[in-house]
mmCIF file of C-alpha atoms in Angstrom:
data_model
loop_
_atom_site.group_PDB
_atom_site.id
_atom_site.type_symbol
_atom_site.label_atom_id
_atom_site.label_comp_id
_atom_site.label_asym_id
_atom_site.label_seq_id
_atom_site.Cartn_x
_atom_site.Cartn_y
_atom_site.Cartn_z
ATOM 1 C CA UNK V 1 11.603 10.224 -22.679
ATOM 2 C CA UNK V 2 8.428 8.133 -22.988
ATOM 3 C CA UNK V 3 8.638 7.427 -19.240
ATOM 4 C CA UNK V 4 8.546 11.181 -18.628
ATOM 5 C CA UNK V 5 5.542 11.559 -20.930
ATOM 6 C CA UNK V 6 3.739 8.769 -19.114
ATOM 7 C CA UNK V 7 4.356 10.523 -15.817
ATOM 8 C CA UNK V 8 3.646 13.982 -17.163
ATOM 9 C CA UNK V 9 0.336 13.646 -18.975
ATOM 10 C CA UNK V 10 -2.819 12.878 -17.085
ATOM 11 C CA UNK V 11 -4.929 10.502 -19.188
ATOM 12 C CA UNK V 12 -8.009 11.360 -17.099
ATOM 13 C CA UNK V 13 -7.982 15.010 -18.205
ATOM 14 C CA UNK V 14 -8.321 15.868 -21.871
ATOM 15 C CA UNK V 15 -9.460 18.744 -24.020
ATOM 16 C CA UNK V 16 -13.106 18.062 -23.146
ATOM 17 C CA UNK V 17 -12.361 19.109 -19.557
ATOM 18 C CA UNK V 18 -11.614 22.597 -20.872
ATOM 19 C CA UNK V 19 -14.806 23.137 -22.861
ATOM 20 C CA UNK V 20 -16.928 26.082 -21.924
ATOM 21 C CA UNK V 21 -19.071 24.325 -19.298
ATOM 22 C CA UNK V 22 -16.044 22.900 -17.456
ATOM 23 C CA UNK V 23 -13.600 25.669 -18.314
ATOM 24 C CA UNK V 24 -14.304 27.865 -15.277
ATOM 25 C CA UNK V 25 -13.849 24.905 -12.950
ATOM 26 C CA UNK V 26 -10.523 23.992 -14.573
ATOM 27 C CA UNK V 27 -9.449 27.638 -14.406
ATOM 28 C CA UNK V 28 -10.188 27.682 -10.684
ATOM 29 C CA UNK V 29 -8.197 24.476 -10.156
ATOM 30 C CA UNK V 30 -5.289 25.906 -12.149
ATOM 31 C CA UNK V 31 -5.331 29.149 -10.134
ATOM 32 C CA UNK V 32 -5.360 27.216 -6.851
ATOM 33 C CA UNK V 33 -2.545 25.037 -8.144
ATOM 34 C CA UNK V 34 -0.428 28.062 -9.111
ATOM 35 C CA UNK V 35 -1.095 29.663 -5.726
ATOM 36 C CA UNK V 36 -0.159 26.485 -3.875
ATOM 37 C CA UNK V 37 3.051 25.981 -5.860
ATOM 38 C CA UNK V 38 3.958 29.606 -5.060
ATOM 39 C CA UNK V 39 3.260 28.948 -1.366
ATOM 40 C CA UNK V 40 5.496 25.861 -1.471
ATOM 41 C CA UNK V 41 8.232 27.963 -3.066
ATOM 42 C CA UNK V 42 7.872 30.551 -0.308
ATOM 43 C CA UNK V 43 8.216 27.835 2.329
ATOM 44 C CA UNK V 44 11.456 26.777 0.634
ATOM 45 C CA UNK V 45 12.683 30.377 0.688
ATOM 46 C CA UNK V 46 11.834 30.705 4.399
ATOM 47 C CA UNK V 47 13.577 27.394 5.028
ATOM 48 C CA UNK V 48 16.732 28.670 3.321
ATOM 49 C CA UNK V 49 16.513 31.897 5.324
ATOM 50 C CA UNK V 50 16.195 29.925 8.573
ATOM 51 C CA UNK V 51 19.227 27.805 7.638
ATOM 52 C CA UNK V 52 21.193 30.957 6.859
ATOM 53 C CA UNK V 53 20.216 32.427 10.226
ATOM 54 C CA UNK V 54 21.313 29.350 12.189
ATOM 55 C CA UNK V 55 24.530 28.963 10.190
ATOM 56 C CA UNK V 56 25.356 32.623 10.802
ATOM 57 C CA UNK V 57 24.515 32.323 14.506
ATOM 58 C CA UNK V 58 26.677 29.224 14.928
ATOM 59 C CA UNK V 59 29.518 30.785 12.958
ATOM 60 C CA UNK V 60 29.328 33.913 15.116
ATOM 61 C CA UNK V 61 29.364 31.809 18.289
ATOM 62 C CA UNK V 62 32.402 29.847 17.101
ATOM 63 C CA UNK V 63 34.198 32.998 15.953
ATOM 64 C CA UNK V 64 33.477 34.777 19.249
ATOM 65 C CA UNK V 65 34.658 31.806 21.269
ATOM 66 C CA UNK V 66 37.759 31.484 19.095
ATOM 67 C CA UNK V 67 38.577 35.176 19.466
ATOM 68 C CA UNK V 68 38.082 35.021 23.207
ATOM 69 C CA UNK V 69 40.224 31.895 23.563
ATOM 70 C CA UNK V 70 43.004 33.204 21.323
ATOM 71 C CA UNK V 71 44.268 35.542 24.032
ATOM 72 C CA UNK V 72 47.886 35.276 25.189
ATOM 73 C CA UNK V 73 46.936 33.123 28.156
ATOM 74 C CA UNK V 74 44.558 30.206 28.097
ATOM 75 C CA UNK V 75 41.658 31.170 30.345
ATOM 76 C CA UNK V 76 41.072 28.839 33.249
ATOM 77 C CA UNK V 77 37.331 28.368 33.136
ATOM 78 C CA UNK V 78 35.362 26.478 35.744
ATOM 79 C CA UNK V 79 33.667 23.347 34.431
ATOM 80 C CA UNK V 80 30.141 24.669 35.258
ATOM 81 C CA UNK V 81 30.778 27.737 33.075
ATOM 82 C CA UNK V 82 31.987 25.509 30.225
ATOM 83 C CA UNK V 83 28.965 23.236 30.683
ATOM 84 C CA UNK V 84 26.611 26.231 30.570
ATOM 85 C CA UNK V 85 28.227 27.482 27.356
ATOM 86 C CA UNK V 86 28.021 24.026 25.821
ATOM 87 C CA UNK V 87 24.348 23.718 26.752
ATOM 88 C CA UNK V 88 23.564 27.047 25.102
ATOM 89 C CA UNK V 89 25.330 26.021 21.906
ATOM 90 C CA UNK V 90 23.667 22.595 21.917
ATOM 91 C CA UNK V 91 20.284 24.301 22.428
ATOM 92 C CA UNK V 92 20.930 26.393 19.311
ATOM 93 C CA UNK V 93 21.782 23.220 17.376
ATOM 94 C CA UNK V 94 18.628 21.517 18.675
ATOM 95 C CA UNK V 95 16.500 24.488 17.611
ATOM 96 C CA UNK V 96 18.136 24.394 14.172
ATOM 97 C CA UNK V 97 17.585 20.650 13.764
ATOM 98 C CA UNK V 98 13.951 21.005 14.886
ATOM 99 C CA UNK V 99 13.408 23.847 12.421
ATOM 100 C CA UNK V 100 14.817 21.779 9.542
ATOM 101 C CA UNK V 101 12.578 18.875 10.564
ATOM 102 C CA UNK V 102 9.500 21.096 10.788
ATOM 103 C CA UNK V 103 10.110 22.618 7.350
ATOM 104 C CA UNK V 104 10.631 19.137 5.919
ATOM 105 C CA UNK V 105 7.277 18.017 7.319
ATOM 106 C CA UNK V 106 5.568 21.159 6.018
ATOM 107 C CA UNK V 107 7.089 20.680 2.555
ATOM 108 C CA UNK V 108 6.045 17.037 2.488
ATOM 109 C CA UNK V 109 2.451 18.072 3.196
ATOM 110 C CA UNK V 110 2.503 20.830 0.570
ATOM 111 C CA UNK V 111 3.858 18.485 -2.099
ATOM 112 C CA UNK V 112 1.146 15.928 -1.274
ATOM 113 C CA UNK V 113 -1.493 18.620 -1.856
ATOM 114 C CA UNK V 114 0.224 19.755 -5.077
ATOM 115 C CA UNK V 115 0.231 16.145 -6.278
ATOM 116 C CA UNK V 116 -3.501 15.876 -5.545
ATOM 117 C CA UNK V 117 -4.166 19.143 -7.426
ATOM 118 C CA UNK V 118 -2.165 17.837 -10.396
ATOM 119 C CA UNK V 119 -4.646 14.973 -10.694
ATOM 120 C CA UNK V 120 -7.130 17.580 -11.957
ATOM 121 C CA UNK V 121 -4.726 19.103 -14.485
ATOM 122 C CA UNK V 122 -3.747 17.822 -17.932
ATOM 123 C CA UNK V 123 -0.056 17.714 -16.951
ATOM 124 C CA UNK V 124 1.520 16.574 -13.690
ATOM 125 C CA UNK V 125 4.876 18.237 -14.214
ATOM 126 C CA UNK V 126 5.825 19.400 -10.758
ATOM 127 C CA UNK V 127 5.409 16.360 -8.543
ATOM 128 C CA UNK V 128 4.951 13.322 -10.731
ATOM 129 C CA UNK V 129 7.137 13.834 -13.803
ATOM 130 C CA UNK V 130 9.946 15.904 -12.286
ATOM 131 C CA UNK V 131 10.228 13.638 -9.260
ATOM 132 C CA UNK V 132 10.476 10.569 -11.504
ATOM 133 C CA UNK V 133 13.193 12.234 -13.604
ATOM 134 C CA UNK V 134 15.096 12.873 -10.368
ATOM 135 C CA UNK V 135 14.820 9.209 -9.380
ATOM 136 C CA UNK V 136 12.541 10.156 -6.467
ATOM 137 C CA UNK V 137 15.651 11.119 -4.505
ATOM 138 C CA UNK V 138 16.767 7.502 -4.124
ATOM 139 C CA UNK V 139 20.046 7.765 -6.042
ATOM 140 C CA UNK V 140 22.349 10.549 -4.836
ATOM 141 C CA UNK V 141 24.146 10.533 -8.196
ATOM 142 C CA UNK V 142 20.931 11.553 -9.940
ATOM 143 C CA UNK V 143 19.626 13.921 -7.245
ATOM 144 C CA UNK V 144 20.611 14.537 -3.653
ATOM 145 C CA UNK V 145 17.712 16.181 -1.816
ATOM 146 C CA UNK V 146 18.912 19.143 0.210
ATOM 147 C CA UNK V 147 17.203 17.847 3.333
ATOM 148 C CA UNK V 148 19.626 14.909 3.385
ATOM 149 C CA UNK V 149 22.467 17.387 3.692
ATOM 150 C CA UNK V 150 20.885 20.112 5.810
ATOM 151 C CA UNK V 151 19.684 17.800 8.587
ATOM 152 C CA UNK V 152 23.280 16.733 9.310
ATOM 153 C CA UNK V 153 24.771 20.216 9.660
ATOM 154 C CA UNK V 154 23.305 21.002 13.114
ATOM 155 C CA UNK V 155 24.416 17.568 14.304
ATOM 156 C CA UNK V 156 27.942 18.150 13.006
ATOM 157 C CA UNK V 157 28.092 21.473 14.848
ATOM 158 C CA UNK V 158 26.783 19.801 18.040
ATOM 159 C CA UNK V 159 29.414 17.042 17.898
ATOM 160 C CA UNK V 160 32.153 19.620 17.253
ATOM 161 C CA UNK V 161 30.943 21.631 20.254
ATOM 162 C CA UNK V 162 31.014 18.580 22.522
ATOM 163 C CA UNK V 163 34.570 17.702 21.444
ATOM 164 C CA UNK V 164 35.714 21.330 21.666
ATOM 165 C CA UNK V 165 34.269 21.962 25.090
ATOM 166 C CA UNK V 166 35.584 18.604 26.331
ATOM 167 C CA UNK V 167 39.077 19.619 25.196
ATOM 168 C CA UNK V 168 38.700 22.960 26.989
ATOM 169 C CA UNK V 169 37.638 21.243 30.202
ATOM 170 C CA UNK V 170 40.695 18.952 30.247
#
């Protein structure tokens, strides 16, 4: 636990930083910090909502295609029609992958700002200490960052679409 304490407490900020003359400044930093952490949390919520949207859209596309193909007779589709359908589904996967990437970049920037704000606070709990406890995401047994999982899902759908549409074309 001493490693956590070393990461958590900021030796540069002590009780003297909260005396009357510096107290309003520290209060302003703390308020900005709280606001920024809340904004980072909202980005995470929007990211989850975007993932839910794309997962639902892909699931609906697969279910619709499956229902359409489950008719008594296998439809004889021209290759250009299959290619057009595949391109649409791959475009959805590309948009999903790009959205995940964009949110990851945005989160990375927000956490860098939060880390800088924590340098002015007596404790650096959010970025420094917690991230160290989680092994900085290097060991999947300790912590597997969601982005490592979520970035593969659109690619898995895309590969499945290519194989599925190839099978339909044959």
